[in-house]
GROMACS .gro file of C-alpha atoms in nm:
model
  381
    1MET     CA    1   9.933   9.889  11.715
    2MET     CA    2  10.066   9.839  12.069
    3GLN     CA    3   9.791   9.587  12.136
    4SER     CA    4   9.890   9.392  11.823
    5ILE     CA    5  10.255   9.389  11.931
    6LEU     CA    6  10.162   9.262  12.276
    7LYS     CA    7   9.943   8.984  12.132
    8PHE     CA    8  10.221   8.879  11.895
    9PHE     CA    9  10.482   8.849  12.170
   10ALA     CA   10  10.233   8.678  12.401
   11PHE     CA   11  10.177   8.418  12.129
   12LEU     CA   12  10.554   8.366  12.096
   13ALA     CA   13  10.580   8.324  12.475
   14ILE     CA   14  10.307   8.058  12.467
   15LEU     CA   15  10.487   7.871  12.189
   16ALA     CA   16  10.812   7.887  12.384
   17ALA     CA   17  10.640   7.747  12.694
   18VAL     CA   18  10.477   7.464  12.497
   19SER     CA   19  10.811   7.383  12.336
   20PHE     CA   20  10.945   7.259  12.669
   21VAL     CA   21  10.697   6.968  12.674
   22ILE     CA   22  10.738   6.865  12.308
   23PRO     CA   23  10.950   6.549  12.254
   24GLY     CA   24  11.288   6.594  12.092
   25SER     CA   25  11.343   6.576  11.717
   26SER     CA   26  11.370   6.244  11.536
   27PRO     CA   27  11.528   6.170  11.197
   28LEU     CA   28  11.303   6.066  10.909
   29LEU     CA   29  11.542   5.782  10.830
   30SER     CA   30  11.780   5.609  11.068
   31GLY     CA   31  12.140   5.717  11.060
   32GLU     CA   32  12.317   6.050  11.054
   33PRO     CA   33  12.240   6.315  10.788
   34VAL     CA   34  12.482   6.293  10.496
   35SER     CA   35  12.763   6.545  10.485
   36LEU     CA   36  12.720   6.840  10.253
   37GLY     CA   37  12.860   6.799   9.906
   38SER     CA   38  12.914   6.425   9.941
   39GLU     CA   39  12.663   6.337   9.669
   40LYS     CA   40  12.764   6.319   9.306
   41VAL     CA   41  12.455   6.411   9.104
   42ASP     CA   42  12.422   6.402   8.726
   43VAL     CA   43  12.149   6.655   8.648
   44PHE     CA   44  12.084   6.559   8.285
   45GLY     CA   45  12.116   6.181   8.291
   46GLY     CA   46  12.401   5.938   8.244
   47LYS     CA   47  12.330   5.771   8.578
   48THR     CA   48  12.075   5.488   8.565
   49ILE     CA   49  11.827   5.357   8.819
   50ASP     CA   50  11.793   4.979   8.859
   51ASP     CA   51  11.473   4.849   9.021
   52GLY     CA   52  11.575   4.482   8.986
   53ALA     CA   53  11.374   4.420   8.670
   54SER     CA   54  11.478   4.695   8.432
   55THR     CA   55  11.700   4.998   8.412
   56TYR     CA   56  11.572   5.353   8.357
   57PRO     CA   57  11.768   5.664   8.258
   58ALA     CA   58  11.788   5.894   8.560
   59PHE     CA   59  11.688   6.195   8.350
   60LEU     CA   60  11.359   6.032   8.247
   61VAL     CA   61  11.281   5.937   8.606
   62ASN     CA   62  11.353   6.291   8.724
   63VAL     CA   63  11.129   6.438   8.452
   64VAL     CA   64  10.842   6.210   8.552
   65LEU     CA   65  10.886   6.298   8.919
   66GLY     CA   66  10.900   6.668   8.833
   67VAL     CA   67  10.580   6.651   8.629
   68LEU     CA   68  10.405   6.455   8.903
   69GLY     CA   69  10.524   6.706   9.162
   70GLY     CA   70  10.386   6.998   8.961
   71LEU     CA   71  10.054   6.821   8.904
   72ASN     CA   72  10.036   6.746   9.275
   73VAL     CA   73  10.071   7.118   9.351
   74GLY     CA   74   9.796   7.195   9.099
   75PHE     CA   75   9.556   6.938   9.244
   76GLY     CA   76   9.641   7.054   9.595
   77ASN     CA   77   9.561   7.412   9.500
   78MET     CA   78   9.235   7.304   9.339
   79MET     CA   79   9.128   7.120   9.656
   80PHE     CA   80   9.231   7.412   9.878
   81GLU     CA   81   9.036   7.666   9.674
   82ASN     CA   82   8.725   7.452   9.640
   83ALA     CA   83   8.718   7.371  10.012
   84ALA     CA   84   8.781   7.735  10.107
   85TYR     CA   85   8.513   7.866   9.867
   86HIS     CA   86   8.240   7.640  10.004
   87PHE     CA   87   8.353   7.704  10.362
   88TYR     CA   88   8.330   8.082  10.324
   89GLU     CA   89   8.003   8.056  10.135
   90PHE     CA   90   7.863   7.847  10.420
   91LEU     CA   91   7.976   8.104  10.678
   92GLY     CA   92   7.830   8.380  10.462
   93ARG     CA   93   7.492   8.212  10.433
   94ARG     CA   94   7.487   8.166  10.811
   95LYS     CA   95   7.563   8.539  10.851
   96PHE     CA   96   7.885   8.469  11.041
   97ILE     CA   97   8.076   8.674  10.785
   98ARG     CA   98   7.967   8.910  10.508
   99ARG     CA   99   8.089   9.033  10.173
  100LEU     CA  100   8.308   9.340  10.187
  101ALA     CA  101   8.110   9.504   9.907
  102PRO     CA  102   7.768   9.334   9.903
  103SER     CA  103   7.643   9.571   9.632
  104ILE     CA  104   7.880   9.410   9.377
  105PRO     CA  105   7.741   9.085   9.227
  106VAL     CA  106   7.962   8.776   9.263
  107THR     CA  107   8.042   8.603   8.933
  108GLN     CA  108   8.317   8.355   9.029
  109HIS     CA  109   8.165   8.026   9.137
  110ALA     CA  110   8.397   7.760   8.991
  111TYR     CA  111   8.765   7.670   8.978
  112TYR     CA  112   8.946   7.775   8.663
  113LEU     CA  113   9.150   7.539   8.444
  114GLN     CA  114   9.390   7.831   8.391
  115SER     CA  115   9.455   7.837   8.766
  116PHE     CA  116   9.550   7.469   8.760
  117LEU     CA  117   9.784   7.514   8.465
  118CYS     CA  118   9.957   7.831   8.582
  119VAL     CA  119  10.032   7.671   8.919
  120SER     CA  120  10.129   7.324   8.794
  121ILE     CA  121  10.367   7.416   8.512
  122PRO     CA  122  10.618   7.632   8.706
  123TYR     CA  123  10.637   7.380   8.990
  124MET     CA  124  10.719   7.100   8.746
  125PHE     CA  125  11.056   7.266   8.696
  126VAL     CA  126  11.098   7.324   9.070
  127PHE     CA  127  11.024   6.961   9.153
  128TYR     CA  128  11.248   6.840   8.872
  129GLY     CA  129  11.532   6.998   9.066
  130VAL     CA  130  11.406   6.843   9.390
  131ALA     CA  131  11.390   6.502   9.216
  132VAL     CA  132  11.750   6.534   9.097
  133TYR     CA  133  11.868   6.590   9.454
  134ARG     CA  134  11.601   6.380   9.626
  135ASP     CA  135  11.848   6.150   9.802
  136GLY     CA  136  11.998   6.444   9.988
  137PHE     CA  137  11.655   6.583  10.077
  138ILE     CA  138  11.533   6.248  10.213
  139GLU     CA  139  11.843   6.179  10.418
  140ARG     CA  140  11.853   6.531  10.566
  141ALA     CA  141  11.484   6.533  10.665
  142VAL     CA  142  11.445   6.552  11.043
  143TRP     CA  143  11.095   6.574  11.191
  144ASP     CA  144  11.074   6.821  11.477
  145PHE     CA  145  10.737   6.923  11.623
  146ASN     CA  146  10.872   7.202  11.840
  147PRO     CA  147  10.603   7.471  11.780
  148LEU     CA  148  10.837   7.766  11.830
  149LYS     CA  149  11.086   7.635  11.574
  150ILE     CA  150  10.804   7.565  11.328
  151TYR     CA  151  10.655   7.911  11.373
  152VAL     CA  152  10.990   8.091  11.339
  153PHE     CA  153  11.059   7.905  11.013
  154LEU     CA  154  10.708   7.976  10.883
  155TRP     CA  155  10.723   8.342  10.980
  156CYS     CA  156  11.067   8.407  10.831
  157VAL     CA  157  10.981   8.244  10.498
  158MET     CA  158  10.649   8.429  10.465
  159ALA     CA  159  10.808   8.762  10.558
  160LEU     CA  160  11.083   8.711  10.299
  161HIS     CA  161  10.829   8.602  10.040
  162ASP     CA  162  10.622   8.913  10.108
  163PHE     CA  163  10.927   9.127  10.028
  164TRP     CA  164  10.989   8.933   9.705
  165PHE     CA  165  10.620   8.950   9.616
  166PHE     CA  166  10.604   9.325   9.675
  167LEU     CA  167  10.902   9.384   9.443
  168CYS     CA  168  10.765   9.166   9.163
  169HIS     CA  169  10.408   9.286   9.210
  170SER     CA  170  10.505   9.654   9.203
  171LEU     CA  171  10.717   9.594   8.893
  172MET     CA  172  10.426   9.436   8.709
  173HIS     CA  173  10.200   9.726   8.803
  174SER     CA  174  10.461   9.985   8.703
  175VAL     CA  175  10.557   9.849   8.360
  176ARG     CA  176  10.257   9.855   8.128
  177GLY     CA  177  10.379   9.571   7.907
  178LEU     CA  178  10.444   9.341   8.202
  179TYR     CA  179  10.104   9.420   8.346
  180HIS     CA  180   9.914   9.335   8.028
  181HIS     CA  181  10.111   9.017   7.955
  182MET     CA  182  10.159   8.883   8.308
  183HIS     CA  183   9.915   9.032   8.557
  184ALA     CA  184   9.603   9.169   8.383
  185LEU     CA  185   9.428   8.831   8.391
  186HIS     CA  186   9.453   8.819   8.771
  187HIS     CA  187   9.286   9.160   8.789
  188ALA     CA  188   8.995   9.042   8.579
  189SER     CA  189   8.870   8.968   8.932
  190ARG     CA  190   8.769   9.299   9.088
  191GLY     CA  191   8.483   9.355   9.328
  192ASP     CA  192   8.335   9.016   9.234
  193LEU     CA  193   8.645   8.849   9.380
  194THR     CA  194   8.615   8.504   9.540
  195VAL     CA  195   8.864   8.239   9.645
  196PHE     CA  196   8.864   8.110   9.286
  197GLY     CA  197   9.059   8.421   9.186
  198THR     CA  198   9.348   8.343   9.423
  199VAL     CA  199   9.599   8.210   9.169
  200LEU     CA  200   9.411   8.296   8.852
  201GLY     CA  201   9.678   8.448   8.633
  202GLU     CA  202   9.943   8.388   8.369
  203THR     CA  203  10.199   8.108   8.403
  204PRO     CA  204  10.502   8.346   8.388
  205GLU     CA  205  10.352   8.548   8.674
  206ILE     CA  206  10.323   8.247   8.906
  207ALA     CA  207  10.666   8.125   8.793
  208LEU     CA  208  10.824   8.457   8.889
  209ILE     CA  209  10.638   8.525   9.215
  210PHE     CA  210  10.618   8.173   9.354
  211GLY     CA  211  10.830   7.935   9.142
  212VAL     CA  212  11.152   8.136   9.163
  213PHE     CA  213  11.110   8.202   9.534
  214TYR     CA  214  11.043   7.840   9.629
  215ALA     CA  215  11.322   7.716   9.405
  216GLY     CA  216  11.549   7.939   9.613
  217LEU     CA  217  11.394   7.805   9.936
  218PHE     CA  218  11.454   7.443   9.832
  219THR     CA  219  11.812   7.530   9.742
  220PHE     CA  220  11.860   7.685  10.085
  221LEU     CA  221  11.709   7.383  10.263
  222TYR     CA  222  11.925   7.141  10.065
  223ASN     CA  223  12.239   7.320  10.177
  224GLN     CA  224  12.149   7.289  10.547
  225PRO     CA  225  12.260   7.000  10.770
  226SER     CA  226  11.891   6.910  10.809
  227TRP     CA  227  11.545   7.039  10.731
  228ASN     CA  228  11.211   6.994  10.906
  229PRO     CA  229  10.921   6.847  10.701
  230ALA     CA  230  10.675   6.944  10.979
  231ALA     CA  231  10.773   7.310  10.948
  232PHE     CA  232  10.742   7.293  10.570
  233LEU     CA  233  10.392   7.142  10.591
  234ALA     CA  234  10.291   7.418  10.833
  235LEU     CA  235  10.428   7.673  10.585
  236VAL     CA  236  10.229   7.525  10.295
  237THR     CA  237   9.912   7.533  10.507
  238ALA     CA  238   9.966   7.893  10.622
  239VAL     CA  239  10.052   8.019  10.272
  240ASN     CA  240   9.751   7.858  10.105
  241GLN     CA  241   9.506   7.960  10.377
  242THR     CA  242   9.636   8.319  10.390
  243ASN     CA  243   9.620   8.358  10.014
  244CYS     CA  244   9.266   8.219  10.004
  245MET     CA  245   9.158   8.455  10.282
  246GLY     CA  246   9.308   8.749  10.094
  247HIS     CA  247   9.095   8.670   9.790
  248CYS     CA  248   8.773   8.546   9.952
  249GLY     CA  249   8.594   8.882   9.932
  250TYR     CA  250   8.462   8.853  10.287
  251ASP     CA  251   8.536   9.059  10.596
  252LEU     CA  252   8.704   8.816  10.836
  253PRO     CA  253   8.762   8.864  11.211
  254ASP     CA  254   9.119   8.867  11.340
  255TRP     CA  255   9.078   8.562  11.564
  256PHE     CA  256   8.962   8.360  11.263
  257THR     CA  257   9.250   8.465  11.038
  258SER     CA  258   9.500   8.396  11.319
  259ILE     CA  259   9.385   8.034  11.334
  260MET     CA  260   9.369   7.983  10.958
  261SER     CA  261   9.713   8.135  10.899
  262VAL     CA  262   9.877   7.920  11.170
  263GLY     CA  263   9.933   8.234  11.373
  264PHE     CA  264  10.103   8.444  11.106
  265THR     CA  265   9.835   8.715  11.105
  266LEU     CA  266   9.912   8.787  11.467
  267THR     CA  267  10.206   8.980  11.322
  268PRO     CA  268  10.159   9.356  11.371
  269GLY     CA  269  10.083   9.517  11.036
  270HIS     CA  270   9.963   9.198  10.869
  271ALA     CA  271   9.759   9.220  10.550
  272THR     CA  272   9.387   9.142  10.574
  273SER     CA  273   9.116   9.019  10.342
  274LYS     CA  274   8.998   9.379  10.324
  275SER     CA  275   9.338   9.528  10.238
  276HIS     CA  276   9.391   9.295   9.942
  277TYR     CA  277   9.029   9.334   9.833
  278ILE     CA  278   9.094   9.709   9.813
  279HIS     CA  279   9.389   9.632   9.585
  280HIS     CA  280   9.154   9.456   9.345
  281LEU     CA  281   8.931   9.765   9.349
  282ASN     CA  282   9.223  10.005   9.310
  283VAL     CA  283   9.539   9.847   9.169
  284THR     CA  284   9.760  10.142   9.263
  285VAL     CA  285   9.749  10.059   9.637
  286ASN     CA  286   9.796   9.772   9.886
  287ARG     CA  287  10.044   9.564   9.688
  288GLY     CA  288  10.175   9.351   9.975
  289LEU     CA  289  10.074   8.986  10.005
  290TYR     CA  290  10.105   8.894  10.373
  291LEU     CA  291  10.211   9.222  10.532
  292LYS     CA  292  10.136   9.594  10.500
  293TRP     CA  293  10.492   9.695  10.590
  294HIS     CA  294  10.619   9.774  10.242
  295ASP     CA  295  10.302   9.963  10.153
  296TYR     CA  296  10.352  10.173  10.465
  297ILE     CA  297  10.712  10.244  10.363
  298TRP     CA  298  10.630  10.336  10.002
  299GLY     CA  299  10.310  10.523  10.086
  300THR     CA  300  10.086  10.286   9.888
  301TYR     CA  301   9.870  10.164  10.175
  302ARG     CA  302   9.501  10.255  10.185
  303ALA     CA  303   9.270  10.142  10.464
  304SER     CA  304   8.939  10.220  10.294
  305HIS     CA  305   8.752  10.235   9.966
  306PRO     CA  306   8.417  10.401   9.878
  307LEU     CA  307   8.266  10.073   9.760
  308ILE     CA  308   8.306   9.911  10.103
  309PRO     CA  309   8.011  10.005  10.325
  310GLU     CA  310   8.206  10.018  10.652
  311ASP     CA  311   8.428  10.286  10.503
  312ASN     CA  312   8.122  10.511  10.466
  313ALA     CA  313   7.968  10.426  10.800
  314ASP     CA  314   7.939  10.785  10.920
  315ALA     CA  315   7.747  10.875  10.607
  316CYS     CA  316   7.507  10.583  10.591
  317ARG     CA  317   7.445  10.446  10.940
  318MET     CA  318   7.168  10.575  11.162
  319PRO     CA  319   7.286  10.781  11.462
  320GLY     CA  320   7.427  10.560  11.737
  321MET     CA  321   7.372  10.238  11.542
  322SER     CA  322   7.591  10.000  11.343
  323ILE     CA  323   7.523   9.938  10.974
  324ASP     CA  324   7.368   9.597  11.047
  325SER     CA  325   7.145   9.750  11.315
  326SER     CA  326   7.050  10.032  11.080
  327ILE     CA  327   6.942   9.787  10.811
  328ALA     CA  328   6.744   9.579  11.061
  329SER     CA  329   6.575   9.889  11.201
  330LEU     CA  330   6.491  10.012  10.852
  331ARG     CA  331   6.335   9.679  10.762
  332ARG     CA  332   6.132   9.669  11.083
  333SER     CA  333   6.002  10.021  11.033
  334GLY     CA  334   5.891   9.950  10.676
  335SER     CA  335   5.950  10.250  10.456
  336GLY     CA  336   5.829  10.084  10.134
  337HIS     CA  337   5.480  10.086   9.988
  338ASP     CA  338   5.410   9.735  10.119
  339GLY     CA  339   5.530   9.803  10.471
  340GLN     CA  340   5.879   9.673  10.394
  341ALA     CA  341   6.197   9.869  10.339
  342SER     CA  342   6.255   9.933   9.971
  343GLU     CA  343   6.564   9.791   9.805
  344SER     CA  344   6.693  10.141   9.739
  345ASP     CA  345   6.665  10.227  10.109
  346VAL     CA  346   6.854   9.916  10.216
  347ALA     CA  347   7.113   9.972   9.947
  348TRP     CA  348   7.164  10.326  10.070
  349VAL     CA  349   7.234  10.207  10.423
  350ALA     CA  350   7.440   9.902  10.323
  351GLY     CA  351   7.619  10.057  10.031
  352GLY     CA  352   7.655  10.416  10.148
  353ALA     CA  353   7.879  10.593   9.902
  354VAL     CA  354   7.817  10.333   9.630
  355HIS     CA  355   7.455  10.439   9.606
  356SER     CA  356   7.555  10.803   9.617
  357MET     CA  357   7.828  10.760   9.352
  358MET     CA  358   7.598  10.581   9.110
  359ARG     CA  359   7.317  10.832   9.158
  360THR     CA  360   7.556  11.123   9.100
  361ALA     CA  361   7.707  10.956   8.796
  362ARG     CA  362   7.364  10.892   8.644
  363THR     CA  363   7.284  11.258   8.687
  364LYS     CA  364   7.593  11.358   8.489
  365SER     CA  365   7.590  11.083   8.229
  366ASP     CA  366   7.375  10.796   8.107
  367THR     CA  367   7.664  10.552   8.142
  368VAL     CA  368   7.920  10.480   8.411
  369SER     CA  369   8.242  10.298   8.326
  370PRO     CA  370   8.355  10.013   8.555
  371GLU     CA  371   8.687  10.191   8.592
  372GLN     CA  372   8.514  10.495   8.741
  373LEU     CA  373   8.310  10.291   8.988
  374LEU     CA  374   8.592  10.058   9.088
  375GLY     CA  375   8.862  10.323   9.110
  376ARG     CA  376   9.083  10.122   8.878
  377ARG     CA  377   9.327  10.280   8.634
  378VAL     CA  378   9.329  10.118   8.291
  379GLY     CA  379   9.668   9.964   8.227
  380GLY     CA  380   9.740   9.885   8.589
  381GLY     CA  381   9.927  10.206   8.666
   0.00000   0.00000   0.00000
């Protein structure tokens, strides 16, 4: 933990040093930002917009802009998830990274229409509000590429969102009706989890966890003398990349996640791809999104799961060797009938407790329920 704290503050020191050589801020449009409360906005129409050729009701224009904004979020999410999926698959094929539970077959290989809809629809309402007040947003926009300012904004928003997420997420897991109607679809992805399960869920779930939060963020930004589009773009990048990493199903090194999250995962006690993967195996634990802090406080954090080979390393690795080395040694030695290691031998080393659990279960019963193997309580608990 001390090492993580030192790395985090060293990163902040580097950003502060770089900030001294970054040019000063510049307004998006010429002129001073408008004073707060000077605009008179009619939310539901009445005002008209004249483009020189025809006149349009303001309400209709705002609705169109809101719909387009929501669709833009949906398409953006689709591109993010597709790019991330193929990127992680490429790294996996090259053996740079590996699945957290390689014994569980992967079934998610395509983007879901439901993901597009459940992301787009809530943000249509958010961007309708942004469209209504767009003049104020445009005139208050001030580009500032100071890295320390950008990172502080990004970090504060993600930390606040993690708190909001933990509250909503825990509520959905605690109330059976909410779980079945709002969150069960997301947990259709368990050990077979890939990036395509990132926002797979019900529309009310995304509206509550993301739509409400970002509506509040836009309201906050609107009521400031200025806001920084560069910081907001960095936030969007960090949020999407961090969420995709949390659902990729691969074990990712810290240096990699630090880059992809725009430095957020340098935070001591940050959530990892493994910690959220464990949540999909056991829904009663690891309910934070970006941080482990609230799970630590409420006693819901778990660092391991029997289906993840590394968590059974002492039981399945050969003495003095890593799991990868043990598998390689086993294959070289050839314990199978044809001089090659049998699949059951490799599975025992790579899967550890998984192999043991399944063998024990078969001894006691002819069938094993997914809930028993995945450690998942029916109903979400």
